[in-house]
Amino acid sequence: MAASSVCRAGCAAGRTLLRGPRSSPALMSLGRNRGAATYAQALHNIPETQVTSLDNGLRVASEESGQPTCTVGVWIGVGSRYESEKNNGAGYFVEHLAFKGTKKRPCATFEKELESMGAHLNCYTSREQTAYFMKALSKDLPRAVEILADIVQNCSLEDSEIEKERSTILQELQEIDSNLTDVVFDYLHATAFQGTALSRTVEGTTENIKRLTRADLAAYIDTHYKAPRMVLAAAGGVSHTELVDLARQHLSGVPFEYKEDAVPIPPPCRFTGSEIRVRDDALPLAHVAIAVEGPGWSNPDNIPLLVANLIIGRYDRTFGGGKNQSSRLATIAVENKLCQSFQTFNTCYSDTGLFGLHFVSDALNIEDTLHFAQGEWMRLCTSATDGEVKRAKNILRNALVAQLDGTTPLCENIGSHLLNYGRRISLAEWDARIAAVDARMVQEVCSKYIYDKCPAVAAVGPIEQLPDYNRIRSAMYWLRF
């Protein structure tokens, strides 16, 4: 507020200087039209994503932009969903060992080589994907691909390094337990997909991490690190022809045969409306997540649901704007001093998903926050307006265009798209899908997934005020006459 007061105080004295010459309406209109044309041209002038398949089934995809740097990585269609109760956490363990060298490169040599390149190596594991990617200078693309191929095919798995990483992962599990946002989302998966592979965490259990052996990790790699499930993706200053040649040189030896002679399909996962409550009155704030079953990656209903989520928006007490925010739920939260924060989410998997809302509240405002949140869901099902849909569509467009900022998000976008959709979906196509959404479509799609559906609920902290599940379920519809 102090900064805005200073701005207003100085504005009166220098208003004429700040305003400058008044532009005519015609010139202002011309500027707006030029801006709209630039946006449309930007969508269609994005370099084409080129895709080539090797003989072993590995796909090579790239987008060339002529930048001095590039990001290249290997995306693998495997994660904790492909694990069992006994080896849950094996994928996360293997990912950690990527930084510990290979059979060709001991740990010290591996680290020195990365430092001499000035490159950044990163990796992650999710429930359905594993990725190893590197950002480097464009001239170092051959070395980067060779190193990534070495990591994927020749992971060291030395007993000494395994024991070091075992201690590191056990410490990470303790840190994760202190992050209540991560904890409540793990609980949400555990109850929503109970009895299925998606209920398990990516990191695995403490018991499994203590028990996993070198043979278990080697068996995991041999089973899942196959060429048909891999994508070599690159973005930035890369030549697709060169990338394909490098892939043939370093990755043509990745095995492609399976015991069953077919790429394993992830086990089906059913959604169950249910709840998990972990009451701990010693905690200062409660974390609550509520979700219904959402669509899989390739389902066209995802776009209207993303628009619906952006209508609800997100809120944190540290945000400016107060009760003048565009989000109706955020305005209610400010006026009634409800939650500390809330955020919507639409988590997708190959054949299912979670569409919901997570909020953080003190012990005395849980019921009211949940009441207004479910009320917003019902309003989207029955009376979403054209104005708020238009605003949400513009926010979604902005988020999509932001993917153009940097080679790393572009590379990740390419790799994940080929695994999730089988192709790279262009921004022009996304924009066309967004443009087709209107208020009626939002109402119909929200009614399909939200209205009168059994939700999954997870809550941690001082949650005595959280309503009974039957009351939460009864708020998933309105009695209308």
Short mmCIF file of C-alpha atoms in Angstrom, two decimals:
data_model
loop_
_atom_site.label_atom_id
_atom_site.label_comp_id
_atom_site.label_asym_id
_atom_site.label_seq_id
_atom_site.Cartn_x
_atom_site.Cartn_y
_atom_site.Cartn_z
CA MET A 1 0.00 0.00 0.00
CA ALA A 2 2.88 2.37 0.71
CA ALA A 3 4.27 1.99 -2.77
CA SER A 4 0.90 2.64 -4.38
CA SER A 5 0.43 5.77 -2.22
CA VAL A 6 3.79 7.15 -3.38
CA CYS A 7 2.80 6.42 -6.97
CA ARG A 8 -0.48 8.31 -6.57
CA ALA A 9 1.28 11.25 -4.89
CA GLY A 10 3.75 11.69 -7.72
CA CYS A 11 1.14 11.07 -10.40
CA ALA A 12 -0.61 14.46 -10.11
CA ALA A 13 2.60 16.46 -10.63
CA GLY A 14 3.81 14.50 -13.63
CA ARG A 15 0.54 13.34 -15.19
CA THR A 16 1.09 15.25 -18.43
CA LEU A 17 4.60 13.89 -18.88
CA LEU A 18 3.55 10.33 -18.12
CA ARG A 19 0.53 10.43 -20.40
CA GLY A 20 2.38 11.78 -23.46
CA PRO A 21 0.55 12.78 -26.62
CA ARG A 22 -2.99 11.41 -26.90
CA SER A 23 -3.33 8.74 -29.57
CA SER A 24 -6.29 8.77 -31.90
CA PRO A 25 -8.85 5.94 -31.61
CA ALA A 26 -7.92 4.81 -35.12
CA LEU A 27 -4.25 4.41 -34.20
CA MET A 28 -5.17 2.59 -30.97
CA SER A 29 -7.38 0.20 -32.94
CA LEU A 30 -4.56 -0.38 -35.43
CA GLY A 31 -2.18 -1.23 -32.59
CA ARG A 32 -4.63 -3.73 -31.15
CA ASN A 33 -5.13 -5.38 -34.53
CA ARG A 34 -1.38 -5.58 -35.07
CA GLY A 35 -1.03 -7.26 -31.67
CA ALA A 36 -3.73 -9.81 -32.48
CA ALA A 37 -2.10 -10.57 -35.83
CA THR A 38 1.26 -11.01 -34.12
CA TYR A 39 -0.25 -13.55 -31.72
CA ALA A 40 -1.84 -15.50 -34.58
CA GLN A 41 1.38 -15.40 -36.57
CA ALA A 42 3.37 -16.57 -33.55
CA LEU A 43 1.18 -19.66 -33.30
CA HIS A 44 1.68 -20.62 -36.93
CA ASN A 45 5.33 -19.59 -37.24
CA ILE A 46 6.56 -21.97 -34.55
CA PRO A 47 9.11 -24.39 -36.04
CA GLU A 48 7.71 -27.77 -36.96
CA THR A 49 8.42 -30.69 -34.67
CA GLN A 50 10.17 -33.39 -36.69
CA VAL A 51 9.78 -37.01 -35.62
CA THR A 52 11.73 -40.06 -36.80
CA SER A 53 11.48 -43.67 -35.59
CA LEU A 54 14.54 -45.90 -35.40
CA ASP A 55 14.50 -49.58 -36.33
CA ASN A 56 14.23 -50.59 -32.67
CA GLY A 57 11.12 -48.44 -32.11
CA LEU A 58 12.78 -45.52 -30.32
CA ARG A 59 11.38 -42.17 -31.48
CA VAL A 60 13.54 -39.11 -32.13
CA ALA A 61 11.80 -35.70 -32.04
CA SER A 62 13.19 -32.19 -32.24
CA GLU A 63 12.30 -28.54 -32.77
CA GLU A 64 15.02 -26.34 -34.23
CA SER A 65 15.09 -22.68 -33.25
CA GLY A 66 18.68 -21.68 -34.00
CA GLN A 67 19.54 -20.77 -30.41
CA PRO A 68 23.11 -21.08 -29.07
CA THR A 69 21.91 -23.55 -26.43
CA CYS A 70 19.84 -26.70 -26.54
CA THR A 71 18.06 -29.11 -24.24
CA VAL A 72 18.10 -32.80 -25.06
CA GLY A 73 16.65 -35.65 -23.06
CA VAL A 74 15.33 -39.20 -22.98
CA TRP A 75 11.71 -39.63 -21.90
CA ILE A 76 10.64 -43.15 -20.89
CA GLY A 77 7.06 -44.33 -20.49
CA VAL A 78 7.53 -45.93 -17.08
CA GLY A 79 6.91 -44.86 -13.50
CA SER A 80 5.56 -46.06 -10.18
CA ARG A 81 2.35 -47.25 -11.87
CA TYR A 82 4.38 -50.07 -13.44
CA GLU A 83 5.78 -51.18 -10.08
CA SER A 84 4.44 -53.75 -7.65
CA GLU A 85 4.03 -53.64 -3.90
CA LYS A 86 7.40 -55.36 -3.53
CA ASN A 87 9.50 -53.12 -5.79
CA ASN A 88 7.63 -49.82 -5.34
CA GLY A 89 10.31 -47.11 -5.33
CA ALA A 90 12.68 -48.91 -7.70
CA GLY A 91 12.22 -46.32 -10.47
CA TYR A 92 12.91 -43.46 -8.07
CA PHE A 93 16.01 -45.30 -6.80
CA VAL A 94 17.33 -45.87 -10.35
CA GLU A 95 16.78 -42.20 -11.23
CA HIS A 96 18.94 -41.16 -8.26
CA LEU A 97 21.75 -43.42 -9.43
CA ALA A 98 21.91 -41.51 -12.74
CA PHE A 99 24.10 -38.91 -11.03
CA LYS A 100 26.52 -41.54 -9.75
CA GLY A 101 28.24 -42.39 -13.00
CA THR A 102 28.02 -45.27 -15.46
CA LYS A 103 29.98 -48.40 -16.27
CA LYS A 104 32.10 -46.33 -18.68
CA ARG A 105 32.31 -43.23 -16.49
CA PRO A 106 33.10 -43.50 -12.77
CA CYS A 107 31.35 -40.92 -10.60
CA ALA A 108 34.33 -38.51 -10.43
CA THR A 109 34.94 -38.68 -14.19
CA PHE A 110 31.24 -38.25 -14.87
CA GLU A 111 30.98 -35.10 -12.74
CA LYS A 112 34.15 -33.55 -14.21
CA GLU A 113 32.91 -34.13 -17.76
CA LEU A 114 29.61 -32.39 -17.03
CA GLU A 115 31.40 -29.47 -15.39
CA SER A 116 33.82 -29.09 -18.31
CA MET A 117 30.82 -28.80 -20.66
CA GLY A 118 29.05 -26.30 -18.41
CA ALA A 119 25.97 -28.50 -18.79
CA HIS A 120 23.07 -29.05 -16.39
CA LEU A 121 21.80 -32.60 -15.94
CA ASN A 122 18.39 -33.19 -14.42
CA CYS A 123 15.92 -36.04 -14.10
CA TYR A 124 12.56 -36.87 -12.56
CA THR A 125 10.22 -39.78 -12.03
CA SER A 126 6.42 -39.59 -11.93
CA ARG A 127 3.70 -42.20 -11.82
CA GLU A 128 3.84 -42.83 -15.55
CA GLN A 129 7.05 -41.22 -16.85
CA THR A 130 10.78 -41.05 -16.21
CA ALA A 131 12.99 -38.40 -17.81
CA TYR A 132 16.73 -37.69 -18.06
CA PHE A 133 17.55 -34.39 -19.75
CA MET A 134 20.48 -32.02 -20.14
CA LYS A 135 20.85 -28.35 -21.08
CA ALA A 136 24.09 -27.55 -22.89
CA LEU A 137 25.64 -25.45 -25.63
CA SER A 138 24.43 -26.43 -29.09
CA LYS A 139 27.96 -27.39 -30.15
CA ASP A 140 28.02 -29.97 -27.33
CA LEU A 141 24.92 -31.82 -28.56
CA PRO A 142 26.92 -34.94 -29.63
CA ARG A 143 28.50 -35.27 -26.17
CA ALA A 144 25.17 -34.65 -24.45
CA VAL A 145 23.41 -37.39 -26.42
CA GLU A 146 26.29 -39.79 -25.80
CA ILE A 147 26.18 -39.14 -22.04
CA LEU A 148 22.38 -39.57 -21.87
CA ALA A 149 22.61 -42.80 -23.86
CA ASP A 150 25.31 -44.01 -21.46
CA ILE A 151 23.09 -43.22 -18.45
CA VAL A 152 20.09 -45.05 -19.88
CA GLN A 153 22.00 -48.14 -21.02
CA ASN A 154 24.95 -48.45 -18.63
CA CYS A 155 23.83 -47.30 -15.19
CA SER A 156 26.62 -48.20 -12.78
CA LEU A 157 24.62 -49.90 -9.99
CA GLU A 158 27.72 -50.22 -7.83
CA ASP A 159 26.99 -51.55 -4.35
CA SER A 160 28.77 -48.64 -2.65
CA GLU A 161 26.80 -46.04 -4.60
CA ILE A 162 23.54 -47.91 -3.98
CA GLU A 163 24.13 -47.77 -0.23
CA LYS A 164 24.95 -44.05 -0.37
CA GLU A 165 21.79 -43.30 -2.33
CA ARG A 166 19.74 -45.50 -0.01
CA SER A 167 20.65 -43.20 2.89
CA THR A 168 19.94 -40.12 0.75
CA ILE A 169 16.50 -41.37 -0.29
CA LEU A 170 15.55 -42.30 3.28
CA GLN A 171 16.42 -38.74 4.32
CA GLU A 172 14.35 -37.37 1.42
CA LEU A 173 11.37 -39.44 2.54
CA GLN A 174 11.55 -37.76 5.95
CA GLU A 175 11.63 -34.34 4.28
CA ILE A 176 8.65 -35.25 2.10
CA ASP A 177 6.69 -36.24 5.20
CA SER A 178 7.16 -32.70 6.51
CA ASN A 179 5.66 -31.19 3.33
CA LEU A 180 1.95 -31.51 4.03
CA THR A 181 0.96 -30.54 0.49
CA ASP A 182 2.82 -33.55 -0.89
CA VAL A 183 1.48 -35.73 1.91
CA VAL A 184 -2.16 -34.85 1.28
CA PHE A 185 -1.83 -35.48 -2.47
CA ASP A 186 -0.27 -38.88 -1.79
CA TYR A 187 -3.17 -39.65 0.54
CA LEU A 188 -5.59 -38.47 -2.14
CA HIS A 189 -4.14 -40.95 -4.64
CA ALA A 190 -4.13 -43.66 -1.99
CA THR A 191 -7.86 -43.32 -1.33
CA ALA A 192 -9.06 -42.39 -4.84
CA PHE A 193 -7.23 -45.29 -6.51
CA GLN A 194 -7.16 -47.67 -3.57
CA GLY A 195 -6.18 -51.21 -4.42
CA THR A 196 -4.59 -50.17 -7.73
CA ALA A 197 -1.10 -49.20 -8.91
CA LEU A 198 -1.85 -45.43 -8.92
CA SER A 199 -2.38 -45.52 -5.16
CA ARG A 200 1.33 -46.06 -4.57
CA THR A 201 3.76 -43.17 -4.13
CA VAL A 202 6.53 -42.40 -6.59
CA GLU A 203 9.21 -42.52 -3.90
CA GLY A 204 8.14 -45.89 -2.49
CA THR A 205 7.87 -46.92 1.14
CA THR A 206 10.64 -46.76 3.72
CA GLU A 207 10.54 -50.54 4.04
CA ASN A 208 11.03 -51.02 0.31
CA ILE A 209 13.91 -48.54 0.07
CA LYS A 210 15.68 -50.39 2.88
CA ARG A 211 15.06 -53.75 1.21
CA LEU A 212 15.70 -53.12 -2.52
CA THR A 213 18.83 -54.83 -3.82
CA ARG A 214 21.06 -54.38 -6.84
CA ALA A 215 19.29 -57.32 -8.49
CA ASP A 216 15.91 -55.63 -8.01
CA LEU A 217 17.13 -52.41 -9.65
CA ALA A 218 18.78 -54.28 -12.53
CA ALA A 219 15.59 -56.27 -13.13
CA TYR A 220 13.58 -53.03 -13.20
CA ILE A 221 15.86 -51.54 -15.87
CA ASP A 222 15.91 -54.72 -17.93
CA THR A 223 12.11 -54.94 -17.85
CA HIS A 224 11.13 -51.34 -18.57
CA TYR A 225 13.98 -49.47 -20.27
CA LYS A 226 13.00 -50.58 -23.77
CA ALA A 227 13.27 -48.66 -27.03
CA PRO A 228 9.52 -48.62 -27.94
CA ARG A 229 8.85 -46.74 -24.69
CA MET A 230 11.60 -44.16 -25.22
CA VAL A 231 11.64 -40.74 -26.87
CA LEU A 232 14.83 -38.80 -27.55
CA ALA A 233 13.64 -35.18 -27.59
CA ALA A 234 15.60 -31.99 -28.26
CA ALA A 235 14.86 -28.27 -28.64
CA GLY A 236 16.96 -25.20 -29.41
CA GLY A 237 20.00 -25.06 -31.66
CA VAL A 238 19.72 -28.63 -32.94
CA SER A 239 19.65 -30.25 -36.36
CA HIS A 240 17.14 -33.08 -36.64
CA THR A 241 19.33 -34.93 -39.12
CA GLU A 242 22.28 -34.76 -36.76
CA LEU A 243 20.11 -35.82 -33.82
CA VAL A 244 18.84 -38.87 -35.71
CA ASP A 245 22.40 -39.85 -36.66
CA LEU A 246 23.48 -39.52 -33.02
CA ALA A 247 20.51 -41.62 -31.90
CA ARG A 248 21.40 -44.34 -34.39
CA GLN A 249 24.98 -44.25 -33.19
CA HIS A 250 24.33 -44.37 -29.45
CA LEU A 251 20.79 -45.69 -28.92
CA SER A 252 20.26 -48.25 -31.66
CA GLY A 253 21.46 -50.90 -29.20
CA VAL A 254 18.62 -50.27 -26.72
CA PRO A 255 16.70 -53.57 -26.51
CA PHE A 256 13.20 -53.68 -27.94
CA GLU A 257 12.05 -57.25 -27.29
CA TYR A 258 9.73 -58.17 -24.42
CA LYS A 259 9.08 -61.54 -22.88
CA GLU A 260 5.42 -61.33 -23.88
CA ASP A 261 6.41 -59.86 -27.28
CA ALA A 262 4.34 -56.72 -26.60
CA VAL A 263 4.82 -53.40 -24.84
CA PRO A 264 3.32 -53.78 -21.34
CA ILE A 265 0.10 -51.88 -20.80
CA PRO A 266 -0.31 -50.21 -17.39
CA PRO A 267 -2.77 -52.08 -15.17
CA PRO A 268 -6.25 -50.52 -15.16
CA CYS A 269 -7.00 -48.26 -12.22
CA ARG A 270 -10.49 -47.70 -10.87
CA PHE A 271 -11.61 -44.56 -9.01
CA THR A 272 -13.33 -44.96 -5.65
CA GLY A 273 -15.24 -42.18 -3.91
CA SER A 274 -13.83 -42.35 -0.40
CA GLU A 275 -11.83 -40.45 2.20
CA ILE A 276 -8.68 -40.50 4.32
CA ARG A 277 -8.51 -38.39 7.49
CA VAL A 278 -5.31 -37.93 9.47
CA ARG A 279 -6.21 -35.73 12.42
CA ASP A 280 -3.34 -34.01 14.20
CA ASP A 281 -4.42 -31.06 16.36
CA ALA A 282 -0.79 -30.18 17.06
CA LEU A 283 -0.41 -28.89 13.49
CA PRO A 284 -1.22 -25.19 12.96
CA LEU A 285 -3.10 -25.58 9.66
CA ALA A 286 -5.24 -28.20 7.93
CA HIS A 287 -4.58 -29.39 4.38
CA VAL A 288 -7.66 -30.66 2.56
CA ALA A 289 -7.95 -31.99 -1.00
CA ILE A 290 -11.18 -33.01 -2.72
CA ALA A 291 -11.34 -34.50 -6.20
CA VAL A 292 -13.54 -36.36 -8.64
CA GLU A 293 -12.38 -38.69 -11.38
CA GLY A 294 -11.06 -36.75 -14.35
CA PRO A 295 -10.32 -37.75 -17.95
CA GLY A 296 -7.11 -39.23 -19.33
CA TRP A 297 -4.54 -37.32 -21.35
CA SER A 298 -6.09 -37.72 -24.78
CA ASN A 299 -9.68 -36.93 -23.76
CA PRO A 300 -10.93 -33.66 -25.37
CA ASP A 301 -12.85 -32.83 -22.17
CA ASN A 302 -9.57 -31.70 -20.63
CA ILE A 303 -9.76 -28.26 -22.26
CA PRO A 304 -13.19 -27.30 -20.82
CA LEU A 305 -12.06 -28.65 -17.43
CA LEU A 306 -8.90 -26.53 -17.56
CA VAL A 307 -11.07 -23.51 -18.35
CA ALA A 308 -13.33 -24.40 -15.41
CA ASN A 309 -10.33 -24.62 -13.09
CA LEU A 310 -9.12 -21.20 -14.23
CA ILE A 311 -12.56 -19.73 -13.53
CA ILE A 312 -12.17 -20.86 -9.93
CA GLY A 313 -8.55 -19.70 -10.02
CA ARG A 314 -6.09 -19.83 -7.15
CA TYR A 315 -5.57 -17.73 -4.05
CA ASP A 316 -3.05 -17.04 -1.34
CA ARG A 317 -3.25 -14.48 1.45
CA THR A 318 0.01 -13.02 0.25
CA PHE A 319 -1.59 -12.06 -3.08
CA GLY A 320 -2.49 -8.45 -3.71
CA GLY A 321 -5.88 -7.37 -4.93
CA GLY A 322 -7.90 -8.26 -1.87
CA LYS A 323 -11.59 -8.71 -2.62
CA ASN A 324 -11.15 -7.22 -6.12
CA GLN A 325 -9.73 -10.41 -7.60
CA SER A 326 -11.35 -11.96 -10.65
CA SER A 327 -11.85 -15.31 -8.91
CA ARG A 328 -15.24 -15.40 -7.20
CA LEU A 329 -14.03 -17.97 -4.67
CA ALA A 330 -10.97 -15.83 -3.88
CA THR A 331 -13.24 -12.84 -3.26
CA ILE A 332 -15.37 -14.90 -0.89
CA ALA A 333 -12.25 -16.13 0.91
CA VAL A 334 -11.02 -12.57 1.42
CA GLU A 335 -14.38 -11.13 2.52
CA ASN A 336 -15.04 -13.93 5.00
CA LYS A 337 -11.39 -14.44 6.08
CA LEU A 338 -11.53 -18.12 5.24
CA CYS A 339 -8.59 -20.19 4.01
CA GLN A 340 -4.90 -19.34 3.84
CA SER A 341 -4.73 -20.50 0.22
CA PHE A 342 -6.38 -22.70 -2.37
CA GLN A 343 -5.43 -24.09 -5.78
CA THR A 344 -7.21 -26.15 -8.39
CA PHE A 345 -5.64 -29.10 -10.18
CA ASN A 346 -6.32 -31.43 -13.09
CA THR A 347 -3.90 -34.37 -12.84
CA CYS A 348 -4.01 -36.61 -15.90
CA TYR A 349 -2.85 -40.16 -16.50
CA SER A 350 -3.15 -42.38 -19.55
CA ASP A 351 -6.71 -43.53 -18.84
CA THR A 352 -7.94 -41.58 -15.83
CA GLY A 353 -7.20 -38.49 -13.74
CA LEU A 354 -8.02 -36.36 -10.71
CA PHE A 355 -9.91 -33.08 -11.03
CA GLY A 356 -10.18 -31.14 -7.82
CA LEU A 357 -9.21 -28.46 -5.35
CA HIS A 358 -6.70 -28.27 -2.49
CA PHE A 359 -6.90 -25.69 0.28
CA VAL A 360 -5.06 -24.79 3.46
CA SER A 361 -7.10 -23.47 6.37
CA ASP A 362 -7.05 -23.01 10.11
CA ALA A 363 -9.13 -25.37 12.22
CA LEU A 364 -12.21 -23.10 12.43
CA ASN A 365 -12.74 -22.34 8.73
CA ILE A 366 -12.58 -25.78 7.13
CA GLU A 367 -16.32 -26.30 6.84
CA ASP A 368 -17.04 -22.86 5.36
CA THR A 369 -14.17 -23.09 2.85
CA LEU A 370 -15.33 -26.50 1.65
CA HIS A 371 -18.94 -25.27 1.46
CA PHE A 372 -18.07 -22.35 -0.81
CA ALA A 373 -15.67 -24.46 -2.91
CA GLN A 374 -18.33 -27.07 -3.62
CA GLY A 375 -20.79 -24.26 -4.29
CA GLU A 376 -18.46 -22.98 -7.02
CA TRP A 377 -18.39 -26.44 -8.54
CA MET A 378 -22.19 -26.52 -8.62
CA ARG A 379 -22.30 -23.04 -10.14
CA LEU A 380 -19.96 -24.15 -12.93
CA CYS A 381 -22.29 -27.06 -13.64
CA THR A 382 -25.37 -24.87 -13.85
CA SER A 383 -24.58 -21.22 -14.55
CA ALA A 384 -21.05 -20.52 -15.81
CA THR A 385 -21.08 -17.16 -17.62
CA ASP A 386 -19.60 -16.13 -20.96
CA GLY A 387 -17.53 -13.38 -19.35
CA GLU A 388 -15.68 -15.60 -16.91
CA VAL A 389 -15.18 -18.27 -19.58
CA LYS A 390 -13.60 -15.68 -21.88
CA ARG A 391 -11.27 -14.53 -19.08
CA ALA A 392 -10.26 -18.11 -18.26
CA LYS A 393 -9.59 -18.89 -21.93
CA ASN A 394 -7.22 -15.93 -22.18
CA ILE A 395 -5.36 -17.09 -19.06
CA LEU A 396 -5.05 -20.57 -20.56
CA ARG A 397 -3.74 -19.15 -23.84
CA ASN A 398 -1.15 -17.17 -21.94
CA ALA A 399 -0.02 -20.30 -20.09
CA LEU A 400 0.35 -22.20 -23.36
CA VAL A 401 2.35 -19.45 -25.06
CA ALA A 402 4.61 -19.30 -21.98
CA GLN A 403 5.84 -22.76 -23.03
CA LEU A 404 7.83 -21.00 -25.75
CA ASP A 405 10.06 -19.45 -23.10
CA GLY A 406 13.22 -21.54 -23.03
CA THR A 407 14.49 -24.74 -24.57
CA THR A 408 13.93 -26.88 -21.47
CA PRO A 409 10.12 -26.49 -21.25
CA LEU A 410 9.95 -26.97 -25.01
CA CYS A 411 11.97 -30.18 -24.84
CA GLU A 412 9.89 -31.50 -21.96
CA ASN A 413 6.74 -30.62 -23.87
CA ILE A 414 7.92 -32.58 -26.90
CA GLY A 415 8.96 -35.65 -24.92
CA SER A 416 5.83 -35.86 -22.78
CA HIS A 417 3.51 -35.19 -25.74
CA LEU A 418 4.93 -38.09 -27.73
CA LEU A 419 4.45 -40.40 -24.75
CA ASN A 420 0.98 -39.12 -23.82
CA TYR A 421 -0.57 -38.39 -27.22
CA GLY A 422 1.68 -40.22 -29.68
CA ARG A 423 2.43 -36.90 -31.42
CA ARG A 424 3.35 -33.27 -30.68
CA ILE A 425 0.20 -31.13 -30.53
CA SER A 426 0.92 -27.66 -31.89
CA LEU A 427 -0.02 -24.45 -30.10
CA ALA A 428 -2.22 -23.56 -33.06
CA GLU A 429 -4.26 -26.72 -32.46
CA TRP A 430 -4.45 -26.03 -28.73
CA ASP A 431 -5.62 -22.49 -29.49
CA ALA A 432 -8.34 -23.79 -31.79
CA ARG A 433 -9.55 -26.17 -29.09
CA ILE A 434 -9.64 -23.35 -26.54
CA ALA A 435 -11.51 -21.08 -28.94
CA ALA A 436 -14.23 -23.73 -29.33
CA VAL A 437 -15.03 -23.68 -25.60
CA ASP A 438 -18.05 -21.64 -24.50
CA ALA A 439 -20.10 -21.35 -21.33
CA ARG A 440 -22.52 -24.08 -22.40
CA MET A 441 -19.65 -26.54 -23.02
CA VAL A 442 -18.15 -25.76 -19.61
CA GLN A 443 -21.50 -26.45 -17.94
CA GLU A 444 -21.98 -29.73 -19.84
CA VAL A 445 -18.47 -31.06 -19.18
CA CYS A 446 -18.53 -30.03 -15.49
CA SER A 447 -21.91 -31.71 -15.09
CA LYS A 448 -20.46 -34.85 -16.65
CA TYR A 449 -17.53 -35.09 -14.23
CA ILE A 450 -18.63 -33.23 -11.09
CA TYR A 451 -22.40 -33.11 -10.67
CA ASP A 452 -23.73 -35.83 -8.34
CA LYS A 453 -20.41 -37.71 -8.37
CA CYS A 454 -18.76 -39.35 -5.36
CA PRO A 455 -15.60 -37.40 -4.49
CA ALA A 456 -12.34 -38.58 -2.99
CA VAL A 457 -11.27 -36.57 0.06
CA ALA A 458 -7.92 -36.43 1.87
CA ALA A 459 -7.28 -34.26 4.91
CA VAL A 460 -4.34 -33.81 7.29
CA GLY A 461 -4.03 -31.64 10.39
CA PRO A 462 -6.58 -30.16 12.84
CA ILE A 463 -9.57 -31.40 10.82
CA GLU A 464 -12.22 -31.92 13.51
CA GLN A 465 -14.47 -29.44 11.67
CA LEU A 466 -14.26 -31.31 8.35
CA PRO A 467 -17.85 -32.44 7.59
CA ASP A 468 -18.83 -36.09 7.52
CA TYR A 469 -18.34 -37.76 4.12
CA ASN A 470 -22.10 -38.10 3.62
CA ARG A 471 -22.48 -34.34 4.03
CA ILE A 472 -19.67 -33.71 1.56
CA ARG A 473 -21.33 -36.11 -0.88
CA SER A 474 -24.71 -34.39 -0.50
CA ALA A 475 -23.12 -31.07 -1.53
CA MET A 476 -22.23 -32.53 -4.93
CA TYR A 477 -25.73 -31.73 -6.25
CA TRP A 478 -28.46 -29.11 -5.82
CA LEU A 479 -32.10 -29.82 -5.17
CA ARG A 480 -33.68 -27.84 -8.01
CA PHE A 481 -37.41 -27.60 -8.70
#
